[in-house]
Every structure is written in C-alpha cells, then in structure tokens.
Coordinates of C-alpha atoms in Angstrom, one line a residue:
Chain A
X271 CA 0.0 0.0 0.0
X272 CA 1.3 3.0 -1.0
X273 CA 0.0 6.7 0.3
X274 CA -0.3 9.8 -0.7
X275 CA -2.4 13.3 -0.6
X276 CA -3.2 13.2 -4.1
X277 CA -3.4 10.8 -6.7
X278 CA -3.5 12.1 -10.5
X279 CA -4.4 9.8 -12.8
X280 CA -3.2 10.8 -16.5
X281 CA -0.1 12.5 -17.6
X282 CA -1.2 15.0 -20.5
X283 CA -1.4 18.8 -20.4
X284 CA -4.2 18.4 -17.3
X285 CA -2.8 15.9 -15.0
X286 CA 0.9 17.6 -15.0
X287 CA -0.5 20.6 -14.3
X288 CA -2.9 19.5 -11.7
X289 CA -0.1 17.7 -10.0
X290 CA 2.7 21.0 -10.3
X291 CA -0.4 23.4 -8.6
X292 CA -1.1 20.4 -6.4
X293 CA 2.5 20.0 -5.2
X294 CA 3.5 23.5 -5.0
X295 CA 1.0 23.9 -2.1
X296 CA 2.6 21.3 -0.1
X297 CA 0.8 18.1 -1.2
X298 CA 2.3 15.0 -1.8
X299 CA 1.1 14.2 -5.2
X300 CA 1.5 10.9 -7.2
X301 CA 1.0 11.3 -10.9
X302 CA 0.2 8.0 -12.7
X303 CA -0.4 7.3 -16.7
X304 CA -0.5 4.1 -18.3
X305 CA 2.2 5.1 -21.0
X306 CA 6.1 5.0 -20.6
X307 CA 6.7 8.8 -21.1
X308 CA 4.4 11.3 -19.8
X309 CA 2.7 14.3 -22.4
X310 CA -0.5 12.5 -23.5
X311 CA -1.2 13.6 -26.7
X312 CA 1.5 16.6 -26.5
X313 CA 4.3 14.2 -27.6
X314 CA 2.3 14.1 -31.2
X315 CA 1.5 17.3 -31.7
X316 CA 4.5 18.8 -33.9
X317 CA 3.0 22.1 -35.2
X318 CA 3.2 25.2 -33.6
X319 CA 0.4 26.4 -30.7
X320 CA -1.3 29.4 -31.5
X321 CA -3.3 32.1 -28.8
X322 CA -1.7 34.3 -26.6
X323 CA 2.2 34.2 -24.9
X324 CA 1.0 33.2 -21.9
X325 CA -0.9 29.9 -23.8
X326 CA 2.5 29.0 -25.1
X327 CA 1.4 30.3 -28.8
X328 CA 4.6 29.1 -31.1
X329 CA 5.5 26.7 -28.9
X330 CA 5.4 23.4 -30.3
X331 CA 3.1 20.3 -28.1
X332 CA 6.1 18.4 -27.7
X333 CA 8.1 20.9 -25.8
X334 CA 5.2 21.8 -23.8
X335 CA 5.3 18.2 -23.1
X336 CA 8.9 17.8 -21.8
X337 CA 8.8 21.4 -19.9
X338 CA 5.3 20.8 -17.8
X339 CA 7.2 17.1 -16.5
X340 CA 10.4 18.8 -15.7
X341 CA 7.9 21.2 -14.0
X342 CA 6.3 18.1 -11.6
X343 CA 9.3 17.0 -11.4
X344 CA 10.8 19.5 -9.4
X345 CA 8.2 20.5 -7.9
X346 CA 8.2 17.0 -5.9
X347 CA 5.7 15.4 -7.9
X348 CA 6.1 11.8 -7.9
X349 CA 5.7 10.0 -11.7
X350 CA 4.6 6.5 -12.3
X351 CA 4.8 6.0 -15.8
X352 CA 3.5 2.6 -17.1
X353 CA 0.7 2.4 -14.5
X354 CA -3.0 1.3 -15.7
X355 CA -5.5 2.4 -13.0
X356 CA -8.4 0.2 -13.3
X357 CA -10.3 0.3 -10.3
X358 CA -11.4 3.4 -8.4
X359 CA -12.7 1.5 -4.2
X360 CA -14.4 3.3 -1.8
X361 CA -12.2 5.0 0.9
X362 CA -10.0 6.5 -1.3
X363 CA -8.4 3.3 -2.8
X364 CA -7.0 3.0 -6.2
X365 CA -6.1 -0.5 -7.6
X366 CA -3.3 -0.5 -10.6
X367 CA -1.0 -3.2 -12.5
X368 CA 2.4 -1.2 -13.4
X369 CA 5.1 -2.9 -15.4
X370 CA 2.5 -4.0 -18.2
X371 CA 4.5 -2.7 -21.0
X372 CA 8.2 -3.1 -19.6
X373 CA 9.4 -5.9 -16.9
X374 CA 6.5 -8.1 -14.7
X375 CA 3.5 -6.8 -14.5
X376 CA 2.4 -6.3 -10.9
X377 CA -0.4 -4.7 -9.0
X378 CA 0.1 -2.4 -6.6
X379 CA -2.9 -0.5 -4.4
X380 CA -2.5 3.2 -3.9
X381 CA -4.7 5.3 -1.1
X382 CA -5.0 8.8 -1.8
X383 CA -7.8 11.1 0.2
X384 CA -8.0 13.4 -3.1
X385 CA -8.1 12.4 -6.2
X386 CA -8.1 13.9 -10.2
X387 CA -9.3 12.7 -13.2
X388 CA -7.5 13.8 -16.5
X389 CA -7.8 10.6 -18.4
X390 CA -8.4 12.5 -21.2
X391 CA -10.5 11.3 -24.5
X392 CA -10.9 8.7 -26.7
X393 CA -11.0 9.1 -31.0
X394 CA -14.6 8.4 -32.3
X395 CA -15.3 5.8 -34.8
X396 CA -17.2 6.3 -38.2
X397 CA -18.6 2.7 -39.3
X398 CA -18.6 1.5 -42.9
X399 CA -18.1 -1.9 -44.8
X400 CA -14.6 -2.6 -44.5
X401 CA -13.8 -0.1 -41.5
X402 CA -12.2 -3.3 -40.2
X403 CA -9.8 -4.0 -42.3
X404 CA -6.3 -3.2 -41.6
X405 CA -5.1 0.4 -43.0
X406 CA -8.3 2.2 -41.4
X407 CA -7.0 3.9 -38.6
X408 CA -8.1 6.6 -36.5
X409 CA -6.3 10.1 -37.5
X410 CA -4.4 9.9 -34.1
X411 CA -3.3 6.8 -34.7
X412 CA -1.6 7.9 -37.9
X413 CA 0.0 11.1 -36.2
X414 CA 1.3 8.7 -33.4
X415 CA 3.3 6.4 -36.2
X416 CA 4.6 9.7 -38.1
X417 CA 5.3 11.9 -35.6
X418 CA 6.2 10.0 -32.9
X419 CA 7.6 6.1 -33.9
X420 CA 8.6 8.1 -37.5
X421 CA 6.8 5.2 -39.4
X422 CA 4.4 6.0 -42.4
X423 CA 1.3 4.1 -42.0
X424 CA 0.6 4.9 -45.8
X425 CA 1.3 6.5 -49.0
X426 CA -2.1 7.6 -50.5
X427 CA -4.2 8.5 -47.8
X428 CA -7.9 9.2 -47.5
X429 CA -9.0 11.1 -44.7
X430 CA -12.3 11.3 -43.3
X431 CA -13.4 14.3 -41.1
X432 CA -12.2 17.9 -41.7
X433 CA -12.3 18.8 -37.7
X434 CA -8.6 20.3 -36.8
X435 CA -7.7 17.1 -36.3
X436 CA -8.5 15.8 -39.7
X437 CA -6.9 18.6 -40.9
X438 CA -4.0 18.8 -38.8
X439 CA -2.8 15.1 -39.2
X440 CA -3.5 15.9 -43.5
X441 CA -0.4 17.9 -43.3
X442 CA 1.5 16.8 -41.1
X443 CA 1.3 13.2 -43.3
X444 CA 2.1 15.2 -46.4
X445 CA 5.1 16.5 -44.1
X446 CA 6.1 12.9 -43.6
X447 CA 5.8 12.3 -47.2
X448 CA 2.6 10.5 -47.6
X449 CA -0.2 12.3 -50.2
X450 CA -3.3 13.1 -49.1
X451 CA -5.6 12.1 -52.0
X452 CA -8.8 13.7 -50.5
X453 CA -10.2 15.0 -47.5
X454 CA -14.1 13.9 -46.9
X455 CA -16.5 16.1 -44.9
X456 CA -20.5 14.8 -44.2
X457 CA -21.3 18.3 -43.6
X458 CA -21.6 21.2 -45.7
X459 CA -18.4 22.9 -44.5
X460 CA -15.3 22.3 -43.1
X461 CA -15.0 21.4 -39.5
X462 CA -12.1 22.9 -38.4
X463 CA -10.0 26.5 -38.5
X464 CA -9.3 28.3 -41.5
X465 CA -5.7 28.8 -41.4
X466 CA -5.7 24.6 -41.3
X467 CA -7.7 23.7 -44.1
X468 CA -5.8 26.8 -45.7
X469 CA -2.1 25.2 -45.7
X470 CA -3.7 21.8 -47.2
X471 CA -6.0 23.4 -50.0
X472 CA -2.9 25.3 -51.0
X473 CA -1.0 21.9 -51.7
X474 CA -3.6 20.8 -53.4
X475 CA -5.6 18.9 -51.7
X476 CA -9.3 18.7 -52.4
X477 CA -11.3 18.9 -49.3
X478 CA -15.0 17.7 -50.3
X479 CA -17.5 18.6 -47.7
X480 CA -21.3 17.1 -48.0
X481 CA -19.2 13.8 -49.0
X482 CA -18.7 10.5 -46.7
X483 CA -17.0 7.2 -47.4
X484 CA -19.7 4.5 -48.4
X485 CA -17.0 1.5 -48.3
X486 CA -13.0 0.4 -48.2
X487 CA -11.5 -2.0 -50.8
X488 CA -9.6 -4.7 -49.8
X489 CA -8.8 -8.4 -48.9
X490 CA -5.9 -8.4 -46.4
X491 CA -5.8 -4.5 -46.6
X492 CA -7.0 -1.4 -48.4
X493 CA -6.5 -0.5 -51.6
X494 CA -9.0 2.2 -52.2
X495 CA -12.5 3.7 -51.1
X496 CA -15.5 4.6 -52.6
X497 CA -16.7 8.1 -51.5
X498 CA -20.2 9.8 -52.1
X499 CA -21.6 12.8 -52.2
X500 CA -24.4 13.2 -49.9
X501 CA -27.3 15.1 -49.5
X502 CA -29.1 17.5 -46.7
X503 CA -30.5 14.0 -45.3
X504 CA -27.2 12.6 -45.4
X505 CA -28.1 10.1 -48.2
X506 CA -25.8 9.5 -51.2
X507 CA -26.7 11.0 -54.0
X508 CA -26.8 8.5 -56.8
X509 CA -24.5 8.6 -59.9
X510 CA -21.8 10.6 -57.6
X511 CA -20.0 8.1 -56.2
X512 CA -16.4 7.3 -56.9
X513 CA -13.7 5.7 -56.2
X514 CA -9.9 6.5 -54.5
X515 CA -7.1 5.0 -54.6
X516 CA -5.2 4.9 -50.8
X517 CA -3.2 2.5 -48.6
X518 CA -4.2 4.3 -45.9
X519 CA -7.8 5.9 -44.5
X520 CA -7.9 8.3 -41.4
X521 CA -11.1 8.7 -39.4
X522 CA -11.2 12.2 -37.6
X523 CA -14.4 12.2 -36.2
X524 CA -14.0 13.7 -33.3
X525 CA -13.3 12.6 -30.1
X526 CA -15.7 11.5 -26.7
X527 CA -13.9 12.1 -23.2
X528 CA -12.2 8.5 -21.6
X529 CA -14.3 8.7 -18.5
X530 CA -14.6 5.3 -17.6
X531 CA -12.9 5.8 -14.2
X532 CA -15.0 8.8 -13.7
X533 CA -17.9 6.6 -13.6
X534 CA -16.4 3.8 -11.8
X535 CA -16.1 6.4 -9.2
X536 CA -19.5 7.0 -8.3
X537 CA -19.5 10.8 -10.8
X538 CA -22.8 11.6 -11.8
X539 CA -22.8 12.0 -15.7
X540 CA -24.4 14.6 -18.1
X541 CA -24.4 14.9 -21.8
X542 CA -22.9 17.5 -23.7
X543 CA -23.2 17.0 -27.5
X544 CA -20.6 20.2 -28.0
X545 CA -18.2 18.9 -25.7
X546 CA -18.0 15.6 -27.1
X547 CA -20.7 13.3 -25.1
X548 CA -20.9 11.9 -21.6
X549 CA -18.7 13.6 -19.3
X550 CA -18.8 13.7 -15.3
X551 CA -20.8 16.8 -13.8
X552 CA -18.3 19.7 -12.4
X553 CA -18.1 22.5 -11.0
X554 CA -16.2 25.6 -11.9
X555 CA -13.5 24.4 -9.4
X556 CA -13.3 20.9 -11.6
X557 CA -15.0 19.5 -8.4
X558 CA -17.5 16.5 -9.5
X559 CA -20.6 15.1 -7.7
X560 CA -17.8 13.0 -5.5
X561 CA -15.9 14.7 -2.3
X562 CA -12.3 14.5 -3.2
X563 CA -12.7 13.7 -7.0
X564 CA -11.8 16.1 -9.3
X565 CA -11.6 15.9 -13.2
X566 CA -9.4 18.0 -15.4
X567 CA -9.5 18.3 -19.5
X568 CA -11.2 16.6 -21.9
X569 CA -12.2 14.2 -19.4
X570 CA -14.6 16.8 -18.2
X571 CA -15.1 18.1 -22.0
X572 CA -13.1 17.9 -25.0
X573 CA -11.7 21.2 -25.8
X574 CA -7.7 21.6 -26.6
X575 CA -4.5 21.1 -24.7
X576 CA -4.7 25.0 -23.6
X577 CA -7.7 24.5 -22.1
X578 CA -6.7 21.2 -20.6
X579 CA -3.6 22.8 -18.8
X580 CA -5.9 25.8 -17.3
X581 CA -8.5 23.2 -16.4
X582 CA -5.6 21.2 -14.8
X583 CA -4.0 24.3 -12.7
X584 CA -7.9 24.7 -11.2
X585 CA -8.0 21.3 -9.9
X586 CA -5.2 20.7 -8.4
X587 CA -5.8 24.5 -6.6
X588 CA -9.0 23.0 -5.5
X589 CA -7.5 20.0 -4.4
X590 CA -5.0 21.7 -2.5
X591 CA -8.2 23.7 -0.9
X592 CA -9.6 20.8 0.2
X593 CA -6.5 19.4 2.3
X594 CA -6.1 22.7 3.5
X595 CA -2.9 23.7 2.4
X596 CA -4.4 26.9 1.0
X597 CA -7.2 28.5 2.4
X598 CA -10.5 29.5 0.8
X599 CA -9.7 32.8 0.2
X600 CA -6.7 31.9 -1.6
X601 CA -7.9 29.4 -3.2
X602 CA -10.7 31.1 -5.2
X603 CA -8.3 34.3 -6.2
X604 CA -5.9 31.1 -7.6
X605 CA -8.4 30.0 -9.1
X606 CA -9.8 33.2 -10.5
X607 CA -6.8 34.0 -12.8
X608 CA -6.7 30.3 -14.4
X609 CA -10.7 31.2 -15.0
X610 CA -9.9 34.5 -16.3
X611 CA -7.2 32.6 -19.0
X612 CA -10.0 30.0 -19.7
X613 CA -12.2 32.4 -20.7
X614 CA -10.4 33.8 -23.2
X615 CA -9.4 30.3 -24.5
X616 CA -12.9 30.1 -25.1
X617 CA -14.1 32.7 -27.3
X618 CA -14.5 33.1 -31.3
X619 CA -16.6 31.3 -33.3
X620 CA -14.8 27.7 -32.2
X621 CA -14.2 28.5 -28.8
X622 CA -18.1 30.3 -27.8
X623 CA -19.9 27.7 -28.5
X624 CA -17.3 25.4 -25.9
X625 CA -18.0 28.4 -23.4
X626 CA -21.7 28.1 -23.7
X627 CA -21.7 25.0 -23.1
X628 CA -19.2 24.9 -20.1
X629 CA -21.3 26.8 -18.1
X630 CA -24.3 25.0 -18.5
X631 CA -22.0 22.1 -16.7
X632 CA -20.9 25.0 -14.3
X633 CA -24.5 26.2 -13.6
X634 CA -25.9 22.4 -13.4
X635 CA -22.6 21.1 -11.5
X636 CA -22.7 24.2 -8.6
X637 CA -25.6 22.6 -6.9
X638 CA -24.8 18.5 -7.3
X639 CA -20.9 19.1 -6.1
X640 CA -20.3 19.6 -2.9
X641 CA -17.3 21.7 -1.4
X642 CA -14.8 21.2 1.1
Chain O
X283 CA 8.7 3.3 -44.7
X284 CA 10.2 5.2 -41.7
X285 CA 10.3 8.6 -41.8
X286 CA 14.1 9.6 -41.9
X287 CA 14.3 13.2 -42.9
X288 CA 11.2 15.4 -41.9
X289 CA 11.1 19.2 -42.1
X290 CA 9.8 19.5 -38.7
X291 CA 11.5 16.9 -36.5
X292 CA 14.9 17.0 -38.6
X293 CA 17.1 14.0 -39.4
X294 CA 16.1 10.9 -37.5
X295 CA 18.7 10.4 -34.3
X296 CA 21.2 7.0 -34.4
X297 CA 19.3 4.3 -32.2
X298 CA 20.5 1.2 -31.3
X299 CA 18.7 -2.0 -33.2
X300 CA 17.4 -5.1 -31.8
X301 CA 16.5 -7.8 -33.8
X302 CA 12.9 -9.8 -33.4
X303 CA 11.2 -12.7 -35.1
X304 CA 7.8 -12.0 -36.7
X305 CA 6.6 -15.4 -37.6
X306 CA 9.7 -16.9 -38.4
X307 CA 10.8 -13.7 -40.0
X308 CA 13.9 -11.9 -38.8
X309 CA 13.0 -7.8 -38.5
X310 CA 15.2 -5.3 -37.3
X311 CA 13.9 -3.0 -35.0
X312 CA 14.9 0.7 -32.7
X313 CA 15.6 -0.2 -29.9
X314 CA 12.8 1.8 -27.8
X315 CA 10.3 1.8 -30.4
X316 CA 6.7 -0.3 -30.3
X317 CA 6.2 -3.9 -31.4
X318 CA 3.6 -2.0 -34.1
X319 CA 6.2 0.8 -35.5
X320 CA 9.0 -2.1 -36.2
X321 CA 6.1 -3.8 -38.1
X322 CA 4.8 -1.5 -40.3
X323 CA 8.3 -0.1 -40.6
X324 CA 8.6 -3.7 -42.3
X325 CA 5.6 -3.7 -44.4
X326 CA 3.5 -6.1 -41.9
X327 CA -0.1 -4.6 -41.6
X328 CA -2.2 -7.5 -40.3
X329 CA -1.6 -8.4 -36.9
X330 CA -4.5 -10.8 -36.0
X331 CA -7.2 -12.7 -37.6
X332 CA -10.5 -12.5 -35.6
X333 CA -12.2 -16.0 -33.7
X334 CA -15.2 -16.3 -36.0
X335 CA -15.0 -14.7 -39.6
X336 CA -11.1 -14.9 -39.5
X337 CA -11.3 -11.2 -40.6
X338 CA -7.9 -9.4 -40.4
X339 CA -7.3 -6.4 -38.1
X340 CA -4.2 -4.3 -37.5
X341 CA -3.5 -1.1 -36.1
X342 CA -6.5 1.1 -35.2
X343 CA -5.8 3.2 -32.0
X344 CA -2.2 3.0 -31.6
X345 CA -2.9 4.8 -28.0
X346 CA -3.6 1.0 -26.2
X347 CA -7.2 1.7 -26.0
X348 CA -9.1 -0.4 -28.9
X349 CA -7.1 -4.0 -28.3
X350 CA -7.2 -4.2 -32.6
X351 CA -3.4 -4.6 -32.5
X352 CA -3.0 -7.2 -30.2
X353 CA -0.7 -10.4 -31.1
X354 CA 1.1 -13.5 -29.4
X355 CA 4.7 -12.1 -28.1
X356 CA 7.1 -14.6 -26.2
X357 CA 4.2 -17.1 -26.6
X358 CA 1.9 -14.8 -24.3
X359 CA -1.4 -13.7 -26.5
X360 CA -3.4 -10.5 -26.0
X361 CA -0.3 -8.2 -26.3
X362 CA -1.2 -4.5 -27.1
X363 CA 1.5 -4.6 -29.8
X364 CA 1.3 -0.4 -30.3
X365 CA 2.2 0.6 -26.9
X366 CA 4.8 -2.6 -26.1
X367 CA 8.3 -1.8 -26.6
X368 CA 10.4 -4.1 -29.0
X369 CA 13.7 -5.9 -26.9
X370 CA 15.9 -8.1 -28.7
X371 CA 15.5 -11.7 -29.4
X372 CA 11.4 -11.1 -28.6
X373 CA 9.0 -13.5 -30.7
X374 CA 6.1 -12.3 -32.3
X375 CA 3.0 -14.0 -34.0
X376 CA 0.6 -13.2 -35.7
X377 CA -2.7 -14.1 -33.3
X378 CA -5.6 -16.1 -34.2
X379 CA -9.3 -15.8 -32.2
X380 CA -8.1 -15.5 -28.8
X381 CA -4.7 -17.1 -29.3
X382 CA -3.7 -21.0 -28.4
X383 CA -5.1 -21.9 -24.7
X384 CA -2.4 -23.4 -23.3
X385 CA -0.8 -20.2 -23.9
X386 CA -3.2 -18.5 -21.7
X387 CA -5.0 -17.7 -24.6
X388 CA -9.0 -17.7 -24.3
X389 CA -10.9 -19.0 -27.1
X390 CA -13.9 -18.0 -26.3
X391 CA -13.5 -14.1 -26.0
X392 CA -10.4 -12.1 -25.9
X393 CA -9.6 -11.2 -22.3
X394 CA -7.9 -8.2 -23.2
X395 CA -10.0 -4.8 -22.9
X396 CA -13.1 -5.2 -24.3
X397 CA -13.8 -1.8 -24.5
X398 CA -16.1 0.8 -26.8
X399 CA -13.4 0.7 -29.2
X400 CA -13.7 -2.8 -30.0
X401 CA -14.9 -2.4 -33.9
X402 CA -17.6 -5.3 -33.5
X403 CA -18.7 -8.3 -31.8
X404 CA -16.7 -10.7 -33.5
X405 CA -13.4 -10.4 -31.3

C-alpha cells in the first residue's frame, strides 16, 4: 500500500498541471499514466500552438510536453509512468498493475484522500463496410506512427473528417511524405480553422464537404475507397460516387472524453453533445458530484490542450483547498486567474460555443458538487 | 517506410537495433520503439485474424485503448502490440481468435480490454 495526498491519474497537459499546482501547495502528489513517457497527446503534436504568450502560442506540443514534466518533477511530484489504473474503491483506494509494458507486470494499491481525473478522451469511430480492415486507422493513430515512432502508415491516404484534427494530421502526413488524395466532410463545411484547411488546399488537396466514405476495398488491406456525395439528409446522392485509390484511411471524427474511471467512481454523468458526449458533472472548481474527486481536461469536456492545462491548474488548486494547504480565500483568487485565462481560450466562433456550453455544466454542477 | 528526414522533427537520431522474429521472419527493430512501428516499418499490416469470420485487423488506435493490435509475443497472446516496446531476441505471431489456450490464450473471447473501441462483436 502506497499513500499519498493526491493521486492524478493521466499525464497529459491536465494531469501535469494538476499535479505542479497540487505539489506546490505542499501536497504530496503521485502522478500515474498508463504510458512509458508522460505528455498524452502533447508528444504528437509537432505544429506550432497558436493564442496568446502566456498559452504557449509558437510553442510546439512536444516541448510543452517535456517542460510541464520537468515542472512536476521538481516540484516534488512523484511520476509512475507505465501504471493502468483500473479500479477506483471506496475510501479513497486506487487499484493498478504497473510494469505491463516493460518488466512483470504487478499490481500495486494506492490510497490517496484526493483524487483527479484527467484521463483525457478517446477518437470516435465512423462505421462502414470494411472499417475493419487493416489500413483504417483513427487520424491519431496515424499522427502517433509519423510523428512519434517516425513510421508511415501509408502512402495515399484518405482522410475522413475535416475537424482540426483531420486537418491537422492531413499535413502533417504530407510533411512525412505521404499524399493526401482527398479530405471527406459529411457536412456542408469544413470542420475545423481556416488557417488549417488553408495550408492543405494550398498543396492541393481537395477537401469535399457534404461527401462521406460508403465503403474500403480490400482483402488483407485497403486498396482504395468509394466516396459519395451526400445530401441534406445525409443520403448519397446517386450517380456521384467514386472511387480513391489509398493505402491508408484516417477517421477524424472527433473525439468523446475516456471517463470510464469517472464513472467507476461514483461521478454523476451529463451529456454535452458540443463537448463531445458523456462527461462527469463539475463545477467551476473541476469538483465533480464525489468529495475528493476532481476531473481535469477533456475528461470533463473535449476542448484543446490550452484548455486542458488551465483546467488542470484549477484542480489541483482546489484539491489543495480541500486538504487545506491553502485557504478559501486563496484558493478562489488562484483559481480566478486560471478562470480569467480560460475564458479567453474560449471565445470566437470555435471556442463560444465550448464556453456556452461549459457553463451549462458550471451552472448544473454548482448545486450536485459539494465543497470542502 | 520510416520517416528519416522530416522538415519539422529533422534527421532521425542514431538508435541502437534489436532484432525480433515475426513469424519466423527476422526484423530489425529501434531499440525503444513499439512492437507495431517495427512492423509497419517492415511492411507487416495485419496483426491478427478474428475467432469467428477470421477477418484481419491491425492497427487502429495506436494509444492501447481499442485492443485491434493485439498479437502472441514470447508465446503470451493479447499483447497490445502499439504501446509494447520491442527488446531483442522477442517472438512475435501473428494471433488467431483469442490465441492458443495453453498459452493462456481464451478462445472463447479475448480477455484483453473489451472496451467501446472494439470495432464489432466478433473479437
């Protein structure tokens, strides 16, 4: 049995900054994340981040990544990388295996009064005949091989979904080497930011929005797709469909938060369609229908890693709060300035509709979580 | 095809190699780098065949979530192949169903995650 004031479960942009605000108030903090190196999805993310100075705008993820853990680190954060977390127990008891990817697996329990979710989000799925077959990978998966094992997963790619992350992982493939033959949108315009779809549409890639991908080719693998245009009712319209030629088909359609934990804990759940689907109820502290469990980034909401971080610094303040190393006075002016920097990640035409519905969690979470 | 030059990340840094066996077949691997990224740096896209329609699957989430990728390494089945490091001298196979049972393997279901990702009933 191992103990400590807080245990953080995930290693992305939230968790490392839950655990720095966290340990900088005096708590002993164990950080936990069923990878080998600690980032999340930072260690992918190759292109510069834009926003304010303060939001690390031309910073690339990857740096971010390898700063925030140098951060934890000396701020007496303890890291278990290569931990799984599968079972949240009453009284404050966390069961884990670590070892399952290097040496013997073996299960360890950990007791921690406090504890924060920022297990992040998982890559939706778009189902069609032959989704199965190897090639058809999710976009993440594809950024993971080329930016991070520096593998192509493909020459001639078809991507499906023109989110940022659809269009993000489009260039950063052609970067690798790879073409991108099309990218396919079901609705009537693209998904993501301008300045994305920009830098592909320039290369010349054709992005087709009210289009989806009716099927893959392939025995063993792919060898091509058929795509469709579709209309208002999302029904192919006949004599448009054709096919492409590609080794290689990304789905980017968006992405759910990975709250499995959260609900193994006891959270009570809500839906938010713009922020990705189920999520555990919160408050504006990132304090959930539990005493002592917090969440942190997309978890609680898929927004960005920006977001994530901010989100991150509010929960471990609170958490801090609540085994009163700060008090509440403190506490709420801490708390107040990561607010004030969340606000402004979440404006524009991307970001209000993320605000909007953030505080409908906010406004429904103040009365079902209690405080300290 | 690895990625050796890249106009973002720069030339690809010197790593040491292991070599592994993928059924029967010798592949050299970098040395910290997953079981999946040594075998699609090798051309090897299918890493299982499914128990009931022997339908083939490879890599899907490449983040340990989905269980798609999952093979037999040093005769244990149900590896997530896309977050396990390669090491030298390591056997991998290519798995069928759940894998052999005296192996630990469990035909009747895989006992690795069986998650939301998992792309359809037939495991």
């Amino acid at each position: 049995m191992t103990e400590f004031d807080v245990a953080v479960i995930g290693a992305g942009p939230a968790g490392l900054a839950a655990s720095i605000e966290a340990a900088r108030r005096g708590c002993r903090v164990l950080l936990m994340d069923s990878n080998l190196r600690p980032g999340g999805q930072l260690v992918k993310q190759i292109h510069k981040f834009f926003g304010s100075k303060e939001h690390r705008a031309g910073t690339r993820g990857i740096d971010i990544a390898v700063g925030l853990h140098r951060e934890a680190l000396e701020a007496g954060v303890v890291f278990w990388p290569d931990t799984s977390v599968y079972g949240v127990f009453p009284g404050g008891a966390l069961g884990a295996v670590r070892g399952m990817l290097g040496g013997e697996p073996r299960g360890v329990v950990v007791r921690a009064s406090t504890l924060i979710l920022a297990t992040g989000a998982s890559e939706n799925a778009v189902n069609f005949p032959g989704w199965t077959l190897p090639g058809v990978m999710g976009a993440g998966a594809a950024q993971t091989m080329i930016n991070v094992e520096r593998v192509l997963p493909g020459r001639k790619v078809l991507m499906v979904g023109s989110g940022n992350v659809g269009l993000i992982v489009s260039y950063q493939l052609m970067q690798a080497g790879a073409d991108v033959e099309a990218v396919v949108e079901a609705l009537p315009r693209v998904g993501g930011y301008g300045v994305h779809a920009a830098k592909i549409s320039r290369a010349g890639v054709p992005i087709l929005t009210s289009h989806t991908v009716l099927r893959a080719f392939g025995e063993t693998e792919i060898t091509g797709a058929e795509i469709a245009r579709i209309d208002e009712s999302w029904t192919p319209v006949p004599g448009t469909s054709r096919r492409v030629d590609a080794d290689l088909i990304c789905i980017a359609a968006g992405l759910r938060p990975y709250a499995r934990l959260a609900m193994l804990a006891g959270c009570r759940m809500t839906y938010s369609s713009a922020l990705g689907g189920w999520l555990p109820l919160h408050d504006r502290a990132m304090r959930t229908s539990v005493p002592g469990v917090y969440v942190a980034g997309d978890v609680g909401g898929v927004e960005e890693a920006s977001t994530a971080l901010e989100e991150g610094r509010i929960a471990g303040i609170s958490a801090s709060e609540r085994l009163g190393m700060i008090g509440a006075a403190d506490a709420a002016r801490d708390r107040e300035e990561a607010e004030a920097r969340l606000s402004s990640l979440r404006m524009g035409p991307f970001g209000r509709p993320r605000y909007d519905a953030k505080e409908a969690i906010y406004e429904e979470g103040a009365n079902a979580c209690p405080r300290p | 095809m690895r990625i050796v030059h890249h106009p973002v990340l720069g030339e690809q840094p010197a790593a040491r190699t292991v070599e592994v066996t993928v059924d029967g077949r010798k592949v050299v691997a970098r040395e910290g780098e997953t079981i999946a990224a040594a075998l699609m740096a090798a051309g090897i896209k299918v890493h299982r065949y499914t128990r009931r329609k022997g339908a083939p699957r490879g890599l899907f989430c490449a983040i340990g979530q989905c269980t798609d990728c999952v093979m037999i390494v040093n005769g244990m089945p149900n590896v997530r192949t896309c977050v396990t490091p390669v090491a030298d001298g390591m056997t991998v196979e290519t798995q069928r169903g759940g894998g052999p049972a005296q192996a630990g393997g469990n035909t009747r279901r895989r006992s690795a995650g069986s998650g939301d990702r998992v792309r359809d009933g037939d495991d």
